[in-house]
Tab-separated table of C-alpha atoms in Angstrom:
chain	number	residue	atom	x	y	z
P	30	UNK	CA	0.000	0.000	0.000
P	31	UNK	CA	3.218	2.437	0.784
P	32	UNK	CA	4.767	1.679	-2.280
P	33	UNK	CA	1.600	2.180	-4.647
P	34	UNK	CA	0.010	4.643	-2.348
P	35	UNK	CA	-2.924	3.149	-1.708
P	36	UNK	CA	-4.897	3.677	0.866
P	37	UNK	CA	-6.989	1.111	0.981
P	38	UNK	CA	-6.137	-2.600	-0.083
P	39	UNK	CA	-8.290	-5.911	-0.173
P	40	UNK	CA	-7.946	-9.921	-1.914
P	41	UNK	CA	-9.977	-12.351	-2.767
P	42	UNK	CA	-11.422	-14.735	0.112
P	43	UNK	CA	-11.892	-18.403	0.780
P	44	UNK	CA	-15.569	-19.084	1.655
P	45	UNK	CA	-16.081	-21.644	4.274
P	46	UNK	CA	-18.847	-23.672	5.777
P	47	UNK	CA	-20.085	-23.683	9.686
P	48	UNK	CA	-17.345	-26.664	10.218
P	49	UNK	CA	-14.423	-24.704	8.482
P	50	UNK	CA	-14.914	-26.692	5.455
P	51	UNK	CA	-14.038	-24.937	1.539
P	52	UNK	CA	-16.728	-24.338	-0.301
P	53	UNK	CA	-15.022	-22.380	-2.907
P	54	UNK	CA	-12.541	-19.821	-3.346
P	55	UNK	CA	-13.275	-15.871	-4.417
P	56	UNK	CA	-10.246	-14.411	-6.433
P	57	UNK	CA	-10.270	-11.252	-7.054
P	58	UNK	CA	-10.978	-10.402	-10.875
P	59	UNK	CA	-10.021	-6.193	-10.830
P	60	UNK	CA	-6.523	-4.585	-10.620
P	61	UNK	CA	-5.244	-2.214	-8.771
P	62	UNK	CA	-5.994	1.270	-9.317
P	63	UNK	CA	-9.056	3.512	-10.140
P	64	UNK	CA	-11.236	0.774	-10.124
P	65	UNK	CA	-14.615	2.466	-8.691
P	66	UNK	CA	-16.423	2.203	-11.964
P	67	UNK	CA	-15.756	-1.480	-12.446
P	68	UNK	CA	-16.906	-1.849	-8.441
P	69	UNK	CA	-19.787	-0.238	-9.590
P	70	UNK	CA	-20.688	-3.302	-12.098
P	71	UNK	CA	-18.962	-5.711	-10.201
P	72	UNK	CA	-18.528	-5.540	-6.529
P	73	UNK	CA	-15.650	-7.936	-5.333
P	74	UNK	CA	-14.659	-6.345	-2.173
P	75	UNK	CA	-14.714	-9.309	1.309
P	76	UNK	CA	-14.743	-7.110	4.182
P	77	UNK	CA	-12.241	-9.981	5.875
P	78	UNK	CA	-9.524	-8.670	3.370
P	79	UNK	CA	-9.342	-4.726	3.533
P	80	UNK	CA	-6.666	-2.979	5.092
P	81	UNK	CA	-7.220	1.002	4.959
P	82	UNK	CA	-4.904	3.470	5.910
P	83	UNK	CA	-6.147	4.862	9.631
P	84	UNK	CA	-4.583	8.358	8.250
P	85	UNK	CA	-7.527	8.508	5.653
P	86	UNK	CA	-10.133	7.470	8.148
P	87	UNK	CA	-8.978	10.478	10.640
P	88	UNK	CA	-8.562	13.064	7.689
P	89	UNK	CA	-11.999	12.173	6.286
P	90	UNK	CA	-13.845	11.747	9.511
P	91	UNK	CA	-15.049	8.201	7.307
P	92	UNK	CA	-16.001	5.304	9.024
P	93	UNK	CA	-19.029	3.006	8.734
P	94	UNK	CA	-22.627	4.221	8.902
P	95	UNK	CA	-24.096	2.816	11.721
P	96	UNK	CA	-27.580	3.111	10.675
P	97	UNK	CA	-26.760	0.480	8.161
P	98	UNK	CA	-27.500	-3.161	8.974
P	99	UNK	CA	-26.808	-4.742	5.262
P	100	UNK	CA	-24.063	-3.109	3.881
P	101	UNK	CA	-21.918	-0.670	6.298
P	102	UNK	CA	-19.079	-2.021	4.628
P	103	UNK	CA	-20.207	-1.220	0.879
P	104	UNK	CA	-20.662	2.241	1.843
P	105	UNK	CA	-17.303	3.122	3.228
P	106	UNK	CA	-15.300	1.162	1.012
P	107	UNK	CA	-17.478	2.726	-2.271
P	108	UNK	CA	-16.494	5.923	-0.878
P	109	UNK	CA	-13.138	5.232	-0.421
P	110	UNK	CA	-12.909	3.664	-3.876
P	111	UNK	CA	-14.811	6.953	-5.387
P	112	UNK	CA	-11.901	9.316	-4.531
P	113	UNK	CA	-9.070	7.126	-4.618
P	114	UNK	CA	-6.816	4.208	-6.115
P	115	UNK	CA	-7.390	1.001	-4.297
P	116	UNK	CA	-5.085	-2.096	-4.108
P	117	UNK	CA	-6.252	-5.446	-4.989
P	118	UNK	CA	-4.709	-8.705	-4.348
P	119	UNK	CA	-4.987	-11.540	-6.390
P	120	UNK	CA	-4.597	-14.427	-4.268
P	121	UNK	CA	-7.348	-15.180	-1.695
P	122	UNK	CA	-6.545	-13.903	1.905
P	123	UNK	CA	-9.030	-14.365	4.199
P	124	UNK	CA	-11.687	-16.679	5.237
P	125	UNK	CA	-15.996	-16.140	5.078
P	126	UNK	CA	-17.825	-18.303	6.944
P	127	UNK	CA	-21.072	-19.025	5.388
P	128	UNK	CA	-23.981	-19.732	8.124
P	129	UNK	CA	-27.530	-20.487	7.841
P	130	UNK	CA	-28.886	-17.879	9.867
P	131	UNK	CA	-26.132	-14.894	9.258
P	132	UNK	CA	-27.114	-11.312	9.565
P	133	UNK	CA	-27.015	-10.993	6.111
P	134	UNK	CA	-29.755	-13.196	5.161
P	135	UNK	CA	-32.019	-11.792	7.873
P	136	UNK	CA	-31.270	-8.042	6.399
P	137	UNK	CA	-31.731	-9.172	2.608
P	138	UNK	CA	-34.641	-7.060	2.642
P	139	UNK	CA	-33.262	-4.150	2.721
P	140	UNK	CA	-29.993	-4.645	0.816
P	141	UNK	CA	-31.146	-2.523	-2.341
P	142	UNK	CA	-32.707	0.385	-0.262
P	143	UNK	CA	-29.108	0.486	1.626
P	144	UNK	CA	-27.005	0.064	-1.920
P	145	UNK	CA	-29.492	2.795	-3.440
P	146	UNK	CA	-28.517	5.034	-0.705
P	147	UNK	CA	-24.663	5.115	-1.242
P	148	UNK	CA	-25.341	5.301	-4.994
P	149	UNK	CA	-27.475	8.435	-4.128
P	150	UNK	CA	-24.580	10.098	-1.851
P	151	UNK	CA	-22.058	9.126	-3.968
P	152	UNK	CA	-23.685	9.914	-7.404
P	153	UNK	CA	-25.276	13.107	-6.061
P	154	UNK	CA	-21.680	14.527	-4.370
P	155	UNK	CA	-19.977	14.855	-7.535
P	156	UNK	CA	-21.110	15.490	-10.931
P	157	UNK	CA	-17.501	14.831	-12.508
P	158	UNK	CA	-18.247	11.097	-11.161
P	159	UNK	CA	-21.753	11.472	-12.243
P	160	UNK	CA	-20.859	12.246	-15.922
P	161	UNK	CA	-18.289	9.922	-15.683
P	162	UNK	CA	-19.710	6.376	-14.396
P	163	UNK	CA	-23.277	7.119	-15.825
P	164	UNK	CA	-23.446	3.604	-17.085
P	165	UNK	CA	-21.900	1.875	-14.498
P	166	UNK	CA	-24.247	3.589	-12.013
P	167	UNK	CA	-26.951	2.386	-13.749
P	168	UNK	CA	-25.657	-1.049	-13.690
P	169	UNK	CA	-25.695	-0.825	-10.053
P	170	UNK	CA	-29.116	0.662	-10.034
P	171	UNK	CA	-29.998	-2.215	-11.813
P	172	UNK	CA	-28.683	-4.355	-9.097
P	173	UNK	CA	-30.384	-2.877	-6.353
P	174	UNK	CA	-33.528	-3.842	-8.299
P	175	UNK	CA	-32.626	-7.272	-8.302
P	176	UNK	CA	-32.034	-7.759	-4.718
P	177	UNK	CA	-35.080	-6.019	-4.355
P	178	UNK	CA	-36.668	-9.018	-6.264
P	179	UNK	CA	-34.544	-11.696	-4.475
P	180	UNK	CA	-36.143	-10.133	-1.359
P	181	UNK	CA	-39.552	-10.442	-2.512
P	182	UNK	CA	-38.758	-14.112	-3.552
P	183	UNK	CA	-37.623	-15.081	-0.164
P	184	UNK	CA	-40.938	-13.380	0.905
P	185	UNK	CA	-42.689	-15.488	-1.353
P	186	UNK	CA	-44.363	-12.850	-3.686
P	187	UNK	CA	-43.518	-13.606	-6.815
P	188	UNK	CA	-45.501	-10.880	-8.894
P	189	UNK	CA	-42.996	-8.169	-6.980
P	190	UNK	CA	-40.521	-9.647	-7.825
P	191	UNK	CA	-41.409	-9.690	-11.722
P	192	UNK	CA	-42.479	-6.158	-11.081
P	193	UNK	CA	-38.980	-5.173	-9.914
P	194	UNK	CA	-36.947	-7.106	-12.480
P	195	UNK	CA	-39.199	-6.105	-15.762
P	196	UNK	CA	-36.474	-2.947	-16.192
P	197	UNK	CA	-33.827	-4.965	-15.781
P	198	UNK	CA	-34.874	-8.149	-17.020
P	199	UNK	CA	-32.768	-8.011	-20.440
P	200	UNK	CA	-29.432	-6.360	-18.501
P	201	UNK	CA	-27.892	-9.169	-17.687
P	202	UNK	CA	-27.897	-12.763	-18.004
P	203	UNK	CA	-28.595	-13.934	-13.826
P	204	UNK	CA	-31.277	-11.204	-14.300
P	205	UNK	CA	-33.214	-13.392	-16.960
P	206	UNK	CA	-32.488	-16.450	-15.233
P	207	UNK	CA	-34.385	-15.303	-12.096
């Protein structure tokens, strides 16, 4: 990170079951550098892997938003990513344990209000980035509307969720396939 000056850094994780057991690994597809508007299309980041500089978090007065329960950690490190070059490691350093009952599952519901609202800070804070990443925003826009639809899925109402994912159905493949 000193040598690149980056102030934030993160690899690719090894996802594990309750019993420690691989389940698969996550490399990391991105290289280092500007790489906000490829996060934007295709978020890679495992919160088990980032370092950030403690500097940047002073300076900024950053840290995570607390009224978050899904995605604290997509918030902070989108903003990070937004204004600066980030490091990314290959390899796979870190371990996620996946559990039945994580915190993540039971917040689902509200994962594409909580993305929506770091697009919106982000997007509306700087038109340069605006004007820039107008595509790739929308790609994430798009994404929020699909975990909008896996939400209603879980909930069992399925005519939400083909209400949600009509805009988006032809955007990407996974989209169709739900």
């Amino acid at each position: 990170m000193e040598e690149n000056n980056f102030v934030m850094s993160y690899g690719g994780a090894i996802v594990i079951d309750e019993r420690g057991r691989e389940l698969r690994k996550r490399n990391t597809k991105l290289n280092s550098g500007d790489i906000f508007g490829q996060l934007l299309k295709h978020y890679e980041i495992s919160m088990q892997t980032v370092m950030i500089k403690r500097s940047l978090l002073i300076d900024e007065n950053l840290s995570f938003d607390t009224r978050l329960k899904y995605s604290p950690d997509y918030n902070l490190f989108m903003k990070i990513a937004s204004k600066y070059p980030v490091g990314v490691m290959k390899k796979a350093i870190g371990k996620y344990r996946l559990v039945q009952n994580s915190l993540s599952s039971k917040s689902l519901p509200i994962a594409g209000q909580e993305m929506r609202l770091t697009l919106d800070l982000i997007f509306e804070s700087s038109a340069i980035l605006r004007n820039k990443y107008l595509d790739e925003f929308q790609a994430s826009y798009d994404k929020c509307h699909y975990y909008d639809a896996v939400a209603h899925l879980v909930n069992k109402d399925r005519e939400k969720a083909r209400i949600e994912l009509r805009p988006i159905i032809r955007a990407r493949y996974e989209y169709l396939i739900l």
